[in-house]
Structures are given as C-alpha cells and as structure tokens.
XYZ file of C-alpha atoms in Angstrom:
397
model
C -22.502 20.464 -21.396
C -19.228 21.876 -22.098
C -16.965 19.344 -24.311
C -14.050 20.517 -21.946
C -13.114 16.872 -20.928
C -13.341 17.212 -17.298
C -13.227 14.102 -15.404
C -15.451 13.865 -12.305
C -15.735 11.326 -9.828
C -19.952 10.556 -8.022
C -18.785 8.833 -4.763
C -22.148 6.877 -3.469
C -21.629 6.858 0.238
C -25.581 7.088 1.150
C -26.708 3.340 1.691
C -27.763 1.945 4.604
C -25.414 -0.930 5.157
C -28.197 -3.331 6.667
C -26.183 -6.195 6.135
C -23.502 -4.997 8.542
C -25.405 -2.970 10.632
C -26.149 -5.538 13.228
C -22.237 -6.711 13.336
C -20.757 -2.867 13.415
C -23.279 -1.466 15.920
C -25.355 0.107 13.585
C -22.369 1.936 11.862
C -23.068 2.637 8.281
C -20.515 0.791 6.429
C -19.381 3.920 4.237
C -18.280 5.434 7.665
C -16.277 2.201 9.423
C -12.541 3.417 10.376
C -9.557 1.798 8.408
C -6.169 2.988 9.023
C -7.466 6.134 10.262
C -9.921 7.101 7.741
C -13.584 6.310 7.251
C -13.725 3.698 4.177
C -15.299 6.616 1.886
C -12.342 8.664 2.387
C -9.775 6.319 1.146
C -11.831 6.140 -2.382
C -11.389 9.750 -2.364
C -8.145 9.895 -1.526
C -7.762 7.206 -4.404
C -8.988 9.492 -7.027
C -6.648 12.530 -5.728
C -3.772 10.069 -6.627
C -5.293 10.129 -10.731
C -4.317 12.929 -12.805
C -6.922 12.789 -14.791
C -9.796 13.282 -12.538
C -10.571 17.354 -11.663
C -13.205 16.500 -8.695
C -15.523 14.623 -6.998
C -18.841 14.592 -5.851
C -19.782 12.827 -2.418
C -23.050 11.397 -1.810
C -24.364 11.239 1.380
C -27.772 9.912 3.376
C -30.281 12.834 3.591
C -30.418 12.662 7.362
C -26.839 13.114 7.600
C -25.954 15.378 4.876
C -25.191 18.576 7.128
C -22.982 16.550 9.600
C -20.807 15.493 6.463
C -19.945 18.635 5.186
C -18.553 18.943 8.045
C -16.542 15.629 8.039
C -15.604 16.286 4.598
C -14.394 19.289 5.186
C -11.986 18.240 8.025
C -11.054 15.574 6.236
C -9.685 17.701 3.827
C -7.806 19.735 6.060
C -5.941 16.865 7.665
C -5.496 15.018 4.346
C -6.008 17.402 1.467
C -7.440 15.948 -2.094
C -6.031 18.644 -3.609
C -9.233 18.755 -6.034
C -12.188 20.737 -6.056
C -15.350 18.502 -4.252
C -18.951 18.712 -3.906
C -21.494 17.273 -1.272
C -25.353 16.270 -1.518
C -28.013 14.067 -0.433
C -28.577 10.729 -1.839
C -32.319 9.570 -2.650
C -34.408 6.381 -2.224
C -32.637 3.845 -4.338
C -29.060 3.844 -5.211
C -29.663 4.978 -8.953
C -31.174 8.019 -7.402
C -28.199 8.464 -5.329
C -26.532 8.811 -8.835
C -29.212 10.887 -10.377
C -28.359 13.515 -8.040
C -24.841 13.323 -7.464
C -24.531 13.983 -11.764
C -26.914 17.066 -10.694
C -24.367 18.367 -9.024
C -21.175 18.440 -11.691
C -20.089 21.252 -13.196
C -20.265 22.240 -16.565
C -17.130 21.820 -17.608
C -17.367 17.835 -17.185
C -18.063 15.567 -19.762
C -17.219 12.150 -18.362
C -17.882 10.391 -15.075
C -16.815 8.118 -12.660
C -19.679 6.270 -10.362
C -17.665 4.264 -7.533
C -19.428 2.668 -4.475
C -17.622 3.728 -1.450
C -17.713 -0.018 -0.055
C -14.814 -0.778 -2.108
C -11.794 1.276 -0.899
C -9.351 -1.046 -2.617
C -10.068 0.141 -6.191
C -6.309 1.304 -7.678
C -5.451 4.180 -9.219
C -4.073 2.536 -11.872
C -7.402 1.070 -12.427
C -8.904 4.366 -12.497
C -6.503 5.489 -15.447
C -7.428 2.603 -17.395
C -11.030 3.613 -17.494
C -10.274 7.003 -18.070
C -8.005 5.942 -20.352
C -10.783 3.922 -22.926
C -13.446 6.550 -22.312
C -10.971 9.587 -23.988
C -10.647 7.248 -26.575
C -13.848 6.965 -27.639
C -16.049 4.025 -25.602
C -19.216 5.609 -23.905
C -19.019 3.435 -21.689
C -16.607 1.455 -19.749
C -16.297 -0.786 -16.582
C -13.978 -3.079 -14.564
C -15.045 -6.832 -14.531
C -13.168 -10.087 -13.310
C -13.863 -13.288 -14.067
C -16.523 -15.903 -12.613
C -14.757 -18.507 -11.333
C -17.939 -20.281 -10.059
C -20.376 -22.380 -11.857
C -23.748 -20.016 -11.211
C -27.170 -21.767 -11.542
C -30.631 -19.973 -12.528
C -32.892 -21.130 -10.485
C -36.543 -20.838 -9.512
C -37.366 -21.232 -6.397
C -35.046 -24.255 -4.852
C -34.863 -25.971 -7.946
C -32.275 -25.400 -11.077
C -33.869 -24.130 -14.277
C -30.607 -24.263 -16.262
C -26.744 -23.809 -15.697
C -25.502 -20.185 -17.157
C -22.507 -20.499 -19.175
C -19.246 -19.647 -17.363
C -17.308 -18.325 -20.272
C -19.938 -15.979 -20.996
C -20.211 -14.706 -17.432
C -18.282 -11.505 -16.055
C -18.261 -10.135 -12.043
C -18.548 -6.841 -12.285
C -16.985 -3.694 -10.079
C -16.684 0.245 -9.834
C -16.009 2.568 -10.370
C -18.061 2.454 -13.818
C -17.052 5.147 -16.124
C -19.693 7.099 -18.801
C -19.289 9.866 -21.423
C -21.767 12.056 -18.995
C -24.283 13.019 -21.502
C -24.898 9.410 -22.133
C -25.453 8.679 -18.531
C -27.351 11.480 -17.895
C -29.600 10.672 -21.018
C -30.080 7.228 -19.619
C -31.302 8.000 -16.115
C -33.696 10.329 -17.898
C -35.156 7.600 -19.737
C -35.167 5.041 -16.399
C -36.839 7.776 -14.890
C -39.599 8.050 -17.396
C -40.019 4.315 -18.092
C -40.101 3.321 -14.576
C -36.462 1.310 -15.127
C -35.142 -0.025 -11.368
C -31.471 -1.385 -12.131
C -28.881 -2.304 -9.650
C -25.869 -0.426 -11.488
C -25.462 2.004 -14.177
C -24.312 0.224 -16.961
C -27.578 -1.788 -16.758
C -28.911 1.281 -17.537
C -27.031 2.583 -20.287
C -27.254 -1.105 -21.575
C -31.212 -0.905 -21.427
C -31.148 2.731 -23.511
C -29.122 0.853 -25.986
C -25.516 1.715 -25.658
C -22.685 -0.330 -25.684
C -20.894 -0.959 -22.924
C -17.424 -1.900 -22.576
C -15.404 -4.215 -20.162
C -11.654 -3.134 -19.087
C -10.064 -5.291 -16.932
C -10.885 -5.054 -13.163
C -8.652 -6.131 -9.743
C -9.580 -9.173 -7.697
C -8.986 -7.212 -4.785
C -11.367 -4.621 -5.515
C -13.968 -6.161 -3.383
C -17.234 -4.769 -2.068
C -17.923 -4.833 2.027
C -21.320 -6.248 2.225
C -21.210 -8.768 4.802
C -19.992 -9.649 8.287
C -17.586 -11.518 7.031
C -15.967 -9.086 4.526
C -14.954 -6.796 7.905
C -12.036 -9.169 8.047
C -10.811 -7.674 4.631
C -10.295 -4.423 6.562
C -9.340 -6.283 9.844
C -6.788 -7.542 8.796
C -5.264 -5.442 5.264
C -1.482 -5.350 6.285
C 0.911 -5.260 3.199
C 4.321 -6.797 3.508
C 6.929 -5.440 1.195
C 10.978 -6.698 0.534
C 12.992 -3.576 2.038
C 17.103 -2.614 2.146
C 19.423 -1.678 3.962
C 22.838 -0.354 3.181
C 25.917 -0.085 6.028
C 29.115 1.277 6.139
C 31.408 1.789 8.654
C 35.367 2.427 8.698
C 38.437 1.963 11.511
C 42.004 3.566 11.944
C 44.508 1.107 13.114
C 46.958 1.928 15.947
C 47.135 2.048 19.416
C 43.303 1.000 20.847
C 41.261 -1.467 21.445
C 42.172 -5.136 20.315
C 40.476 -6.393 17.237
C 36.789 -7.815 16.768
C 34.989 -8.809 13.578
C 31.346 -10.076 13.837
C 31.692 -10.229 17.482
C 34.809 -12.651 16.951
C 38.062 -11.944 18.169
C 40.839 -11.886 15.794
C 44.212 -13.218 17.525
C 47.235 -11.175 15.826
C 45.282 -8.804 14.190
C 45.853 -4.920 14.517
C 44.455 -2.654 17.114
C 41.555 -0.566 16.344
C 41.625 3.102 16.895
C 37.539 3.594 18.515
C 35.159 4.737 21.247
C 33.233 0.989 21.326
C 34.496 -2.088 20.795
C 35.582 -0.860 17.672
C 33.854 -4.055 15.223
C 33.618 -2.517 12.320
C 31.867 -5.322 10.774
C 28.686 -5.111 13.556
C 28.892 -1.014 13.058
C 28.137 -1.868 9.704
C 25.644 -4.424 10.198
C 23.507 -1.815 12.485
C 23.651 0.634 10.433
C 22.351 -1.204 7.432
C 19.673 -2.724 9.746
C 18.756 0.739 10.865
C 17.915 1.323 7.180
C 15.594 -1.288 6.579
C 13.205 0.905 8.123
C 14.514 4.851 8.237
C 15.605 4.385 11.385
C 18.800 7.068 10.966
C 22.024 5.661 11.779
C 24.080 4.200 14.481
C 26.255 7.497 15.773
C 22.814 8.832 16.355
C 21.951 6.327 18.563
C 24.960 5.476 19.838
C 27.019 8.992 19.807
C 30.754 8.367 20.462
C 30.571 11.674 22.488
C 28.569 9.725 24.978
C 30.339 7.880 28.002
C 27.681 5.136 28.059
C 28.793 4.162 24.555
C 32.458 4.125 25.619
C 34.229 0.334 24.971
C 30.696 -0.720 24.609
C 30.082 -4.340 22.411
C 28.945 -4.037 19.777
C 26.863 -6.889 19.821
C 24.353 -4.857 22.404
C 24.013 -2.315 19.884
C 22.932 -4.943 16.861
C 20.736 -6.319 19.332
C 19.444 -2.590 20.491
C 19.256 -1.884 16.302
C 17.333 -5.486 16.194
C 14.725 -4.821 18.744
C 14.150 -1.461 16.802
C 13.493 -2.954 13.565
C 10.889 -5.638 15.101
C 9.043 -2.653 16.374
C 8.817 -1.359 13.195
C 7.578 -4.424 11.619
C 10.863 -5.169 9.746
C 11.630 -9.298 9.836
C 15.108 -9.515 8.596
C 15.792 -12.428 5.933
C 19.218 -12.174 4.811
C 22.586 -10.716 5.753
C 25.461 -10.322 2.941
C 28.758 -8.776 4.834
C 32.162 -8.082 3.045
C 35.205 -6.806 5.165
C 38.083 -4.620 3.613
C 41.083 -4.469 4.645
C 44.697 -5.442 3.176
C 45.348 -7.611 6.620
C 44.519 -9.655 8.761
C 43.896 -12.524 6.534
C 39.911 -13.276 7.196
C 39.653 -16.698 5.760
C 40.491 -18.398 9.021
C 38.040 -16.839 10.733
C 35.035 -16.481 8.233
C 32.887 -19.100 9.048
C 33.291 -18.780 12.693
C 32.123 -14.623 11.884
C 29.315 -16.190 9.775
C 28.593 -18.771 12.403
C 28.270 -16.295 14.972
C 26.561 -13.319 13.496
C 23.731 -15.790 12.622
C 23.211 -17.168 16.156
C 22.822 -13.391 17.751
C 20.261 -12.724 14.869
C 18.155 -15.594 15.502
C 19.062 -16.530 11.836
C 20.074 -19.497 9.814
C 23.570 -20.337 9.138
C 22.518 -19.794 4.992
C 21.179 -16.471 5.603
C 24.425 -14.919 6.615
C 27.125 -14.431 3.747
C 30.735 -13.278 5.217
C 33.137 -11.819 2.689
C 36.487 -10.831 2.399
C 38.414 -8.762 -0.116
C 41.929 -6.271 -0.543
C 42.375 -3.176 -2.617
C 44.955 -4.410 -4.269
C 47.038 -2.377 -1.691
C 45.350 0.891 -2.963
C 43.851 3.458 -0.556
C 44.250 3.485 3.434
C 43.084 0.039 3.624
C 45.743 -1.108 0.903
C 48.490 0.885 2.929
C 47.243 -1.118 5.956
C 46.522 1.936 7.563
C 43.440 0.901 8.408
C 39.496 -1.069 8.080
C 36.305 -0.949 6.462
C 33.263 -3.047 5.774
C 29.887 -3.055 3.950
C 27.028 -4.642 4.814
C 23.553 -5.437 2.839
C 20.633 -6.438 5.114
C 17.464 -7.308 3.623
C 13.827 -7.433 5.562
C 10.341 -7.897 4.839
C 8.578 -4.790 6.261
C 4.514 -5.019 7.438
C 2.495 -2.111 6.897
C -1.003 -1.890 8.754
C-alpha cells in the first residue's frame, strides 16, 4: 500500500436494525429520513465537510446493494460530496462488513476511518481530531466519553463484582487505523476465528495500542425505539441579529410619530407611510433576524396600499414573518437621532409602547436618544434617523 497518506472513510450501513424494525415498519435504521436525508447520508455528508478525508466507501446489505448505487448516486447529484466514493456489499457480521469495505480502498490510502452510520451526529471537528493523532503517529485512535454509571459484572441475575468507574470509557465511531494495521488485524481474526464487536477490539487482540481522543456526548448510536426521538425531535436554536436603519426629511408631511407615539410640537415628516422612522427601523432590523430582505421590499413606497399606512401594521406584518421563520425575538435596543424634538419626555411612553405591540416585557425594550452635536442633516435639523438592534433566538429543524 502506497504511503501516500490518503484518508478514507468505510461507512457500515448494512445491519439489520432489528431493534427498530418493529417501531419503523421494518425500515432499516441506516435508511430512516432526517431532515431530508436518509441517516447514512448525513455521515457522508459529515466527512465531505473534513479536508482531510479523499473518499469514502459505503457499505451496504447484499440484497440491496444494486438499489443503492442507485440512491447513492442521486444522492450525490442533489447534494454533492465532492469526493470520490465507492459502494459494496456488507457480509454476515459487522467485522465482515469492514473486511470488505477496506477491500475496496484504493491504493493510495494508508489510513481509515470505520463509522457506523447509526450515529449521524458525529462532528467534523471530531473527525479532524482523529485524523489529526493518526498523522502523528498513533496506529490507532478512537473517540470515547466517559461512564457516568456505576456498571456491574454479573452472572446471570446476580453481581459478581462492581467494575471500576474511573477505569471505564464509552466508546464511539468513527474509529480511526493506520490501514495496514487494520487490515493485518482482520487477517489474523479471520484466521484465529476472533468475533469482536468493534475494531479496536481487534487491533487490541493483535497487540497494538490503541489510543483514546476525546469523543462528543451527542454522538449517540440509534439502536432503540426510544433513540427515534433523538431524530424526532433534533431542532437547534441559535442567538441571531438584526440591524435597522431608516432616515426622514422634515418639512411639509405627515405629523410626527416615534414608536407608534405621537410627538406634540415636533416637526413634520416628509414620507409615503406614517413616516415613524423609529418602527421603519425596527422592521427592518427584525426582517434581518432571519434574511428576510428589507422593509421597501415589502412595503414599496411606489405602492398605493402602503400610502399613510401605520407603521405599526407593518412591525406586526414583519413580526408574523419572523414567527414563521422560527425567529422568537428577545430584546429590542432603539436609539433615535435627531438634533430636535427633545425625546426624553416621551421615552418611556415609546419604550412602554413598543413593548406592548411586541408581546414583550417592559425590560426588553431599550429607547435611546442622542444629537450630532449639530453636525450633519440631523444636526442642521434638517431632518431624522434611527437605529435599531433586534435580537432573536432562531429554531432550525
């Protein structure tokens, strides 16, 4: 085998699944949908997302091998890996799945990956770190978490002694070999009659070390009924911001509105709505939570349905928007700009207000106020502006 360095990834995806079959309608747990994908796929798609990994080879049941080629292959063309990939037939037991998935990588490879495709949550990151320790040096390397349990021997129902916790290490895939020493080792199993349950315990039994790297306590295996609520139910919620900023002429218009609050004395606003520049802003930064494009796209001032509209229907329209996009909003920070009026009469009122049409607490709503120290249109009181920062908490299925 060529000393090239290659990386290649064995993805077992031939098991049976009889745990699950009964509760999945005989679906092979390899092949259950998530997010649009059948489990195996997001492994693979995984390993596209590391560098350091040149290809893959899928393993697949006998009886099915044909029809996954085919899968595979449109796979590929709706999500490319971007990587060169192989397909073949798995065997009897799972190391024989192995045995002939490393039968199928190319010369150039001299390490491996072996990753069960029942656990699509494996990182990339995780990946690298493997990598990382076997182009260092280690033979042999694999992800492990702690036992957080106290785990009994026993024989039959009754305890023949308590293990030692500290000693004790869960263990995970993918599992990653320099591929001559795996190879060597199934050899050997295969000769000795050796039936293990991973390949480490294999390269353990031929006398090798083997190495732990730390693993993920996500990276979880589906095995049983009750892990199909891990892919039920997988959503991801993530802090998001949004940024809005919005500007009015003064003169001859409309009669002035901040936050949906009118401002006795203040100057007319020169605009197609209402003209509240401080809600304009507001939408517009809650239309970025989410990519949602921006308020004169929604709300065109070329259009006459838009014309003296409040601009309280259009935070509301930009709010109903953002729940459908799984955005909850958790804070508001506002700051108006503008040489006069004087805001400080009317700030807490603003604040008061803005809160009650978001369905939001009083303390999640900051109102500010600020000059330019007479610089700029704003300064020459020709003029408005404000800013607004919005911040959510976006779900992703």
């Amino acid at each position: 085998m060529s000393a090239s360095g290659e990386v290649w990834a064995v993805l077992l995806a031939a098991g049976s699944g009889t745990r699950l079959a009964q509760a999945v309608g005989g679906v092979k747990k390899q092949f259950l949908e998530w997010k649009g994908f059948p489990l195996f796929w997001h492994s693979a798609l995984t390993f596209s997302k590391t560098p350091a990994v040149k290809g893959i080879v899928f393993v697949f049941p006998p009886d099915q091998l044909e029809e996954m080629r085919s899968v595979v292959a449109g796979l590929d063309g709706a999500d490319s890996l971007g990587m060169p990939f192989r397909v073949t037939a798995g065997g009897r037991r799972r190391q024989d799945s192995v045995f002939n998935g490393l039968n199928e990588l190319p010369t150039g490879c001299t390490h491996v990956l072996v990753h069960d495709s029942a656990r699509p949550f494996a990182s990339a990151a995780m990946v690298t770190g493997i990598i990382d320790m076997l182009q260092s040096g280690m033979e042999a390397v694999i992800p492990a978490v702690e036992v957080t349990d106290t785990i009994k021997e026993v024989e039959g129902s009754v305890v023949s002694r308590t293990l030692v916790r500290s000693r004790l290490k869960a263990v995970q895939t993918p599992q990653g070999f320099s591929l001559p020493v795996l190879y060597a080792a199934h050899r050997q199993a295969e000769q000795e009659g050796w039936d293990v349950t991973d390949d480490a315990s294999m390269v353990e039994m031929a006398g090798r070390d083997v190495h732990i790297c730390a693993g993920e306590e996500g990276n979880v295996k589906i095995t049983n009924p009750e892990d199909l609520k891990r892919i039920e139910n997988t959503g991801r919620t993530i802090p998001c911001v949004g940024w809005g900023y919005d500007v009015h002429r003064y003169g001859e218009g409309r009669p002035m509105v901040l936050g949906g609050v009118p401002i006795p004395g203040g100057p007319q606003v020169i605009a197609h709505s209402d003209g509240d520049v401080l809600l304009h802003a507001l939408s517009d930064a809650i239309l970025g939570l989410f990519g949602g494009g921006d308020i004169g796209h929604h709300f065109p001032d070329t259009s006459a349905a838009c014309e003296n509209m409040s601009s309280g229907i259009i935070l509301k329209e930009v709010m109903i928007k953002a729940e459908e996009a799984g955005v909850e909003i958790v804070h508001v920070d506002l700051t108006v700009i503008a040489q006069i009026p004087k805001l400080s009469p009317h700030r807490e009122l603003i604040r008061k207000n803005i809160a009650s049409v978001m369905g939001l607490e009083k303390e999640q709503v900051n109102v500010k106020a600020t000059t330019e120290e007479k610089l700029g249109f704003t300064g020459e009181k020709k003029g408005i502006k404000a800013v607004a920062a919005v911040t959510g908490l976006k779900t992703f299925s």
